[in-house]
Coordinates of N, CA and C in Angstrom, one line a residue:
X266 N -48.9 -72.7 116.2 CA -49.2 -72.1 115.0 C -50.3 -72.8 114.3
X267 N -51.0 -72.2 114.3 CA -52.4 -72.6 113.1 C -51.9 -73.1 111.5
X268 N -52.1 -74.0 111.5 CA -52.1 -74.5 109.5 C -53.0 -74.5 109.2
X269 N -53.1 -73.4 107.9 CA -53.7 -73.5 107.2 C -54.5 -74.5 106.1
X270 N -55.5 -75.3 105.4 CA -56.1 -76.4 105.1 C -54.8 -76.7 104.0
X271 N -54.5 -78.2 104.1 CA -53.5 -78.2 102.7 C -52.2 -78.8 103.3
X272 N -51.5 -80.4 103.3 CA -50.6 -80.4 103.4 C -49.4 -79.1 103.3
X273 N -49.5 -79.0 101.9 CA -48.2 -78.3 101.0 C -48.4 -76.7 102.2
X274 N -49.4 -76.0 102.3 CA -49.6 -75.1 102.9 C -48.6 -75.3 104.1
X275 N -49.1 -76.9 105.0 CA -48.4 -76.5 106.2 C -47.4 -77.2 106.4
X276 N -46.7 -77.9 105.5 CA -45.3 -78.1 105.2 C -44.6 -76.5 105.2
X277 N -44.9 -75.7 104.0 CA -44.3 -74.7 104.1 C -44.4 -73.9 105.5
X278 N -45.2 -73.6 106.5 CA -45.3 -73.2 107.7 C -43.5 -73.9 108.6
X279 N -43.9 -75.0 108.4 CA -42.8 -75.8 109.4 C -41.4 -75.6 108.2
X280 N -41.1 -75.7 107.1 CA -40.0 -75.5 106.6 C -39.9 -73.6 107.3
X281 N -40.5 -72.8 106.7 CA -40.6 -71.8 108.0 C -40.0 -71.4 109.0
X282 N -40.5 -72.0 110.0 CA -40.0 -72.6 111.3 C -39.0 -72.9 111.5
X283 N -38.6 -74.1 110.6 CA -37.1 -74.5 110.6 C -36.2 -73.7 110.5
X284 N -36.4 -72.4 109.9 CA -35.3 -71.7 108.8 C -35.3 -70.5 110.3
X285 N -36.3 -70.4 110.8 CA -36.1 -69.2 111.7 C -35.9 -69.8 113.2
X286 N -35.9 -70.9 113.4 CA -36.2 -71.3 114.9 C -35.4 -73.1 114.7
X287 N -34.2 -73.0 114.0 CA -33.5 -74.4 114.0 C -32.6 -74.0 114.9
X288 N -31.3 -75.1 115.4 CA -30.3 -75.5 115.6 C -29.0 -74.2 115.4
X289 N -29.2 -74.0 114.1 CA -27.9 -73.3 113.5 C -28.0 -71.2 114.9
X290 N -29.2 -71.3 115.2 CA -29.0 -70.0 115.7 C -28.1 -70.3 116.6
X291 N -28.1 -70.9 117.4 CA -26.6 -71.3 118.6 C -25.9 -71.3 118.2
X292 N -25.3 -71.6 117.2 CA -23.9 -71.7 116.1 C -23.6 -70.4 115.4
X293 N -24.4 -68.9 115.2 CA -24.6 -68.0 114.9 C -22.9 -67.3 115.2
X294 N -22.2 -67.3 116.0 CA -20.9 -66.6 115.9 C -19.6 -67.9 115.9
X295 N -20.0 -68.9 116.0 CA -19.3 -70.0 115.9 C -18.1 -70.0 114.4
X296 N -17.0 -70.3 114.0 CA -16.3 -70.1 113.2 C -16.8 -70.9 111.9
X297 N -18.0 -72.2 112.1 CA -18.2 -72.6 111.3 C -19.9 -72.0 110.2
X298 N -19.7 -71.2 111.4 CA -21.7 -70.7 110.9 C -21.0 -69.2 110.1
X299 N -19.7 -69.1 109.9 CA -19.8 -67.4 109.1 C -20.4 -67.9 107.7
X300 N -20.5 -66.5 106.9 CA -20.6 -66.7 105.9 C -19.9 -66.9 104.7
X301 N -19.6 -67.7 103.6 CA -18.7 -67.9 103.2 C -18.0 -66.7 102.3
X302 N -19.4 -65.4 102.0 CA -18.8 -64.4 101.5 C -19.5 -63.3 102.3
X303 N -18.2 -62.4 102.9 CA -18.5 -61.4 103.9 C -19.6 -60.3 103.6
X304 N -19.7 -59.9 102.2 CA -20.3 -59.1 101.5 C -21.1 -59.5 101.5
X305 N -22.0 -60.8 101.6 CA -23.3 -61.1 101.4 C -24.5 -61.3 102.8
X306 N -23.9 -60.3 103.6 CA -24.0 -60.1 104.8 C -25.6 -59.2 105.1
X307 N -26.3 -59.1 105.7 CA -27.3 -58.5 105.3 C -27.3 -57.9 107.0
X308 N -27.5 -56.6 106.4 CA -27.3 -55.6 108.2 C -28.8 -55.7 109.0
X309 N -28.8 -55.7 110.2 CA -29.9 -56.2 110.8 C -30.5 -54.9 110.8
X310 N -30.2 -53.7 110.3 CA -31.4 -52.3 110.1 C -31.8 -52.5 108.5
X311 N -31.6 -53.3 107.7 CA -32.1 -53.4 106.3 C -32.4 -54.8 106.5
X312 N -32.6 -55.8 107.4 CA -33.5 -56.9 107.6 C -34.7 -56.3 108.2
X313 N -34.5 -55.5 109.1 CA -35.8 -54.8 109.7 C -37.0 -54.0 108.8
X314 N -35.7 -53.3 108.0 CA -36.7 -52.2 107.2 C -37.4 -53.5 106.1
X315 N -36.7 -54.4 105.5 CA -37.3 -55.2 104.7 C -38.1 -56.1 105.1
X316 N -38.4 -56.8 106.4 CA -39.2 -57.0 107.0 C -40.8 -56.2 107.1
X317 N -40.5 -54.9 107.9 CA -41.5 -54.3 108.1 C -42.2 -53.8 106.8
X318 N -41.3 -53.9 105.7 CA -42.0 -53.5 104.5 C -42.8 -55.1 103.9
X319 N -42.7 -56.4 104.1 CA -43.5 -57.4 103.6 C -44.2 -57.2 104.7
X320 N -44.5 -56.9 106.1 CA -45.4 -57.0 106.7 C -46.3 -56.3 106.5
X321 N -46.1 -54.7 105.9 CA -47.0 -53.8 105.3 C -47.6 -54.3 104.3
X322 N -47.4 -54.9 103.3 CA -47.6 -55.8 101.9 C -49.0 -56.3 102.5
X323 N -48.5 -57.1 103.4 CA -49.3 -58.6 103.8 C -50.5 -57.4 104.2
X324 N -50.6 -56.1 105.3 CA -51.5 -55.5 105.4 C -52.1 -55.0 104.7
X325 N -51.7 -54.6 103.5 CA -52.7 -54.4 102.5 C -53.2 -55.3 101.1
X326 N -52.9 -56.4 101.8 CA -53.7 -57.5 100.4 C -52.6 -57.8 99.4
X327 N -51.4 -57.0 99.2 CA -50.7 -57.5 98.1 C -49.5 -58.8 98.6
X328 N -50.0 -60.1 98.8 CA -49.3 -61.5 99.2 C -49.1 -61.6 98.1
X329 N -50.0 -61.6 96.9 CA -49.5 -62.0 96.1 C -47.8 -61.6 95.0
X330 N -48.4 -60.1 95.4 CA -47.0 -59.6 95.1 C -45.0 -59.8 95.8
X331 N -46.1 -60.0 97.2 CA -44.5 -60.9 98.2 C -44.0 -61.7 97.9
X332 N -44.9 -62.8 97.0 CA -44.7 -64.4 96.3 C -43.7 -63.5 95.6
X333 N -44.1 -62.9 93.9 CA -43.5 -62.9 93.1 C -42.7 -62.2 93.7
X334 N -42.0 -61.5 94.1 CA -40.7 -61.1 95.0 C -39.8 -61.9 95.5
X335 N -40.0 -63.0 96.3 CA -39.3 -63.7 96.8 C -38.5 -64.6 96.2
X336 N -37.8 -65.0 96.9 CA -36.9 -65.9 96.7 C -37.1 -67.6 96.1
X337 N -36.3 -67.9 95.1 CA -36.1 -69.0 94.5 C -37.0 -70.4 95.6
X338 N -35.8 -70.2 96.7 CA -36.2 -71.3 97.8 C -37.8 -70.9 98.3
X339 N -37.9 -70.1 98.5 CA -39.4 -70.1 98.7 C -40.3 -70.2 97.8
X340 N -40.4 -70.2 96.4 CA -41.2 -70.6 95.3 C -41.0 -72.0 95.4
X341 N -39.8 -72.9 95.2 CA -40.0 -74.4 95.4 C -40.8 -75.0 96.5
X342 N -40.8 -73.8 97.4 CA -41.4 -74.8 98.8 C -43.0 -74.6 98.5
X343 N -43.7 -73.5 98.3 CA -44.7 -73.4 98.0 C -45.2 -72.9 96.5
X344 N -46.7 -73.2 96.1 CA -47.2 -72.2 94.9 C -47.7 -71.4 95.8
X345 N -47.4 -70.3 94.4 CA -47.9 -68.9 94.7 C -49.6 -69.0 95.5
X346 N -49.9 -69.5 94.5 CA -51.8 -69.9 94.8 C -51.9 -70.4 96.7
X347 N -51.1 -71.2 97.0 CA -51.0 -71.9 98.4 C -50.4 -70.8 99.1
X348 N -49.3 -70.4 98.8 CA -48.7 -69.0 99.8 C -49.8 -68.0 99.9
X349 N -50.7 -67.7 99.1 CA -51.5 -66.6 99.2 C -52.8 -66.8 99.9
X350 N -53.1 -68.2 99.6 CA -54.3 -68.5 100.3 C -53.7 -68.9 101.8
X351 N -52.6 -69.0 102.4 CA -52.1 -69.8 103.6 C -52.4 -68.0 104.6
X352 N -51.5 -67.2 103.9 CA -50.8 -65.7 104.6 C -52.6 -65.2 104.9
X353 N -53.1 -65.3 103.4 CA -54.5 -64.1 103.3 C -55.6 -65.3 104.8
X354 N -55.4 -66.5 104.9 CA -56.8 -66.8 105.6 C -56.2 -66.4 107.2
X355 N -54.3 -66.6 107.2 CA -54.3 -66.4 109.0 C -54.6 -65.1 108.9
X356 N -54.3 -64.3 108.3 CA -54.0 -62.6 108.6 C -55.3 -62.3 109.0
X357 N -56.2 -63.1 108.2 CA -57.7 -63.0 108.2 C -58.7 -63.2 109.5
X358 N -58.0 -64.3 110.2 CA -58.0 -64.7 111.4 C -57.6 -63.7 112.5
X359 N -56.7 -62.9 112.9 CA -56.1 -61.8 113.1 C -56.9 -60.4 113.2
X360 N -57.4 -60.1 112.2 CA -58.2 -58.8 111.7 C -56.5 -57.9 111.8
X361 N -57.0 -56.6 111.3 CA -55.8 -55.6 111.1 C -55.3 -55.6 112.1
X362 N -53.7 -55.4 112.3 CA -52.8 -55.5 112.8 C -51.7 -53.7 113.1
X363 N -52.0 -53.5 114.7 CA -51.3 -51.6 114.8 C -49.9 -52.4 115.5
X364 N -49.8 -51.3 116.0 CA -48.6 -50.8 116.9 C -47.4 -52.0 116.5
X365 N -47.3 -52.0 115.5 CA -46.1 -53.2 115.2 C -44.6 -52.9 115.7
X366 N -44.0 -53.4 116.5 CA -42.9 -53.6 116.8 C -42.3 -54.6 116.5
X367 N -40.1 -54.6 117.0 CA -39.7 -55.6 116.5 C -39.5 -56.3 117.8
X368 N -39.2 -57.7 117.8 CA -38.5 -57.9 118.8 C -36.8 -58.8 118.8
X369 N -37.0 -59.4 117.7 CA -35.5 -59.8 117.5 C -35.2 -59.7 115.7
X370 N -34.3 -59.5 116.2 CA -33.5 -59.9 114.4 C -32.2 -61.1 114.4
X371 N -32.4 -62.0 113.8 CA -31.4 -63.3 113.9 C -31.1 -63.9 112.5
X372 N -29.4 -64.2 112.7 CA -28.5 -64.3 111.4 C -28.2 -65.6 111.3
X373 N -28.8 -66.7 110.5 CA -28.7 -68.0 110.2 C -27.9 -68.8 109.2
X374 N -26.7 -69.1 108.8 CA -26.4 -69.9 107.6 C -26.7 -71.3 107.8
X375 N -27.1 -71.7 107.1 CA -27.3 -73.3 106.7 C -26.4 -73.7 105.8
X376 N -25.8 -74.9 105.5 CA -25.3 -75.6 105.0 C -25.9 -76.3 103.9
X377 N -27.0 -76.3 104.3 CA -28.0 -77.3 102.9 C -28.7 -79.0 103.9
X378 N -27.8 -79.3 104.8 CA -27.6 -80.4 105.6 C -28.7 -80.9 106.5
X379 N -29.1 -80.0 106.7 CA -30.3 -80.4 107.7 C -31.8 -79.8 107.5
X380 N -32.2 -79.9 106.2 CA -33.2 -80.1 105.7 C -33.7 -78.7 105.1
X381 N -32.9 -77.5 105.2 CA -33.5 -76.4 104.7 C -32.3 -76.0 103.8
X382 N -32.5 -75.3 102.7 CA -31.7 -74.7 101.7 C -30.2 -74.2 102.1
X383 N -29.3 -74.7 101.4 CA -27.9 -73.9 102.1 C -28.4 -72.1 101.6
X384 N -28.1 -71.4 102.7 CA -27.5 -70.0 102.3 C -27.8 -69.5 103.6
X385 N -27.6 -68.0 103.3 CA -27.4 -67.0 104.5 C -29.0 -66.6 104.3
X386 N -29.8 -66.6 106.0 CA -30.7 -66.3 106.1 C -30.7 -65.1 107.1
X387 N -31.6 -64.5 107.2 CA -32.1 -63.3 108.7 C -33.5 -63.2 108.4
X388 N -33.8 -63.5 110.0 CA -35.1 -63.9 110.6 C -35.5 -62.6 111.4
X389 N -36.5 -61.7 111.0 CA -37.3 -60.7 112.2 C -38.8 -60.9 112.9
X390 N -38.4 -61.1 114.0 CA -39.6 -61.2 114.5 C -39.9 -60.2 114.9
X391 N -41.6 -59.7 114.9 CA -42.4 -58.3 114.7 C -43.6 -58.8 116.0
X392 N -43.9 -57.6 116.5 CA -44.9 -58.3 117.2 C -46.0 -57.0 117.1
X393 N -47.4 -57.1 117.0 CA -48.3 -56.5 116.4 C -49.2 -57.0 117.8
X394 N -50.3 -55.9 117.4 CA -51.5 -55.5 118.3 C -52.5 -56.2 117.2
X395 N -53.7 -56.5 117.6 CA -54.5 -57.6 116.5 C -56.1 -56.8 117.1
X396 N -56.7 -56.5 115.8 CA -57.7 -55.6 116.6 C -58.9 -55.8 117.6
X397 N -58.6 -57.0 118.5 CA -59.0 -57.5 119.4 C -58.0 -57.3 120.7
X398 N -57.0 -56.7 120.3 CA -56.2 -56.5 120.9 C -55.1 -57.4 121.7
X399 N -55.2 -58.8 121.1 CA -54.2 -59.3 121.0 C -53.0 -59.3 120.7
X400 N -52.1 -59.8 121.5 CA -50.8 -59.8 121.0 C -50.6 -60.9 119.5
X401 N -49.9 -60.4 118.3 CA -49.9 -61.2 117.2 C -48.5 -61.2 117.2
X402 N -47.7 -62.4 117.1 CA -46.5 -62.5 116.0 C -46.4 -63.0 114.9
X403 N -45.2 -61.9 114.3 CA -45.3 -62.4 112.8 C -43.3 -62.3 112.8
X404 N -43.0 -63.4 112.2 CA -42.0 -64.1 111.5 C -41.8 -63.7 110.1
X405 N -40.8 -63.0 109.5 CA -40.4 -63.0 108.6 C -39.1 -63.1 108.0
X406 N -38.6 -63.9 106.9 CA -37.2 -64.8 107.4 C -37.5 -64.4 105.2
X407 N -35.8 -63.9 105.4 CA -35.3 -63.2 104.5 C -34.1 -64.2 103.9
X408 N -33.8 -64.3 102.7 CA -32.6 -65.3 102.0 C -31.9 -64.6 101.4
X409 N -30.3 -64.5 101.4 CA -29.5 -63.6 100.8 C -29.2 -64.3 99.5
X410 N -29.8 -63.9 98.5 CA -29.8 -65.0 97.1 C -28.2 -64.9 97.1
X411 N -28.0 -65.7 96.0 CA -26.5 -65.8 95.1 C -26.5 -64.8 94.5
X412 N -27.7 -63.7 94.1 CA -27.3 -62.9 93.0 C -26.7 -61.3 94.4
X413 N -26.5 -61.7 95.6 CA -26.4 -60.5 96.3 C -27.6 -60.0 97.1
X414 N -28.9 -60.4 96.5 CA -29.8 -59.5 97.1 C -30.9 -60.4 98.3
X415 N -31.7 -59.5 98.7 CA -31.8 -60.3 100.1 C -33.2 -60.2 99.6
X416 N -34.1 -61.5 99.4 CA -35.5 -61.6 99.3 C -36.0 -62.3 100.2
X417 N -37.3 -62.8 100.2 CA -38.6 -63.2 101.0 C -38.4 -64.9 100.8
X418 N -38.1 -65.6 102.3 CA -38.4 -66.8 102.1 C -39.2 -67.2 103.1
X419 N -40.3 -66.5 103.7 CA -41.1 -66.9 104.5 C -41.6 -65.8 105.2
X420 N -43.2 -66.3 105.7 CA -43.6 -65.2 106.5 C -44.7 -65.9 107.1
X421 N -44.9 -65.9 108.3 CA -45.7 -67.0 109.8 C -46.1 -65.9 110.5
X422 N -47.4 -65.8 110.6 CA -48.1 -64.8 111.3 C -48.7 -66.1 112.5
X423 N -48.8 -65.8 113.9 CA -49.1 -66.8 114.4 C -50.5 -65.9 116.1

């Protein structure tokens, strides 16, 4: 994965990473990885649709708007200014992005313990045509806030 110029930039990249690609996914049906409230469950066809909808965002220039959307934990990890310049120069790198498909959707709780925020996360990985015709993936990893609702805590186009 390419980091973008900027510590804080590629700190955020690797907290990222963590949240979609740690430890806890093996633990995923384990008795200790449920979630503590069943209701705050987030269905893997409304991780997808919300997914594919910040991936659309990012294709038409509004990152900035993803920021203000997203989630608490993801404003701490980055500014908005850093999130926007990190998303807008890879995407940039990239050029426009077709035929997007998914390829997995994955259900993560953290504990708080190992370095990324406690709560209930879901991670979709998308994988896109790049108009060189490369294969692109893009990560987007979703946080079930405390208020119920599921927002944006990351997004790694690689």
């Amino acid at each position: 994965m390419a980091c973008v110029e900027g510590v804080r930039a590629c700190l955020f990249a690797v907290l990222l990473a963590s949240v979609a690609a740690g430890p806890a996914w093996a633990q995923a049906s384990s008795t200790a990885a449920k979630p503590p409230n069943a209701a705050r469950v987030l269905a893997p066809g409304a991780a997808l649709d919300a997914a594919v909808q910040a991936a659309l965002m990012v294709d038409a220039g509004r990152v900035g708007e993803l920021w203000d959307g997203a989630s608490a934990v993801a404003k701490r990890a980055v500014t908005r200014e850093v999130f926007v310049a990190g998303i807008s120069a890879a995407r940039k790198r990239q050029g426009a992005l077709a035929n997007r498909q998914w390829l997995a959707v994955r259900r993560q709780v953290h504990d708080g313990k190992q370095g990324v925020p406690a709560g209930h996360y879901v991670s979709v990985e998308l994988l896109a045509q790049a108009s060189d015709g490369k294969l692109v993936r893009e990560l987007v990893s979703l946080r079930m806030d405390e208020d119920g609702t599921a927002r944006l805590s990351g997004y790694v186009v690689e």
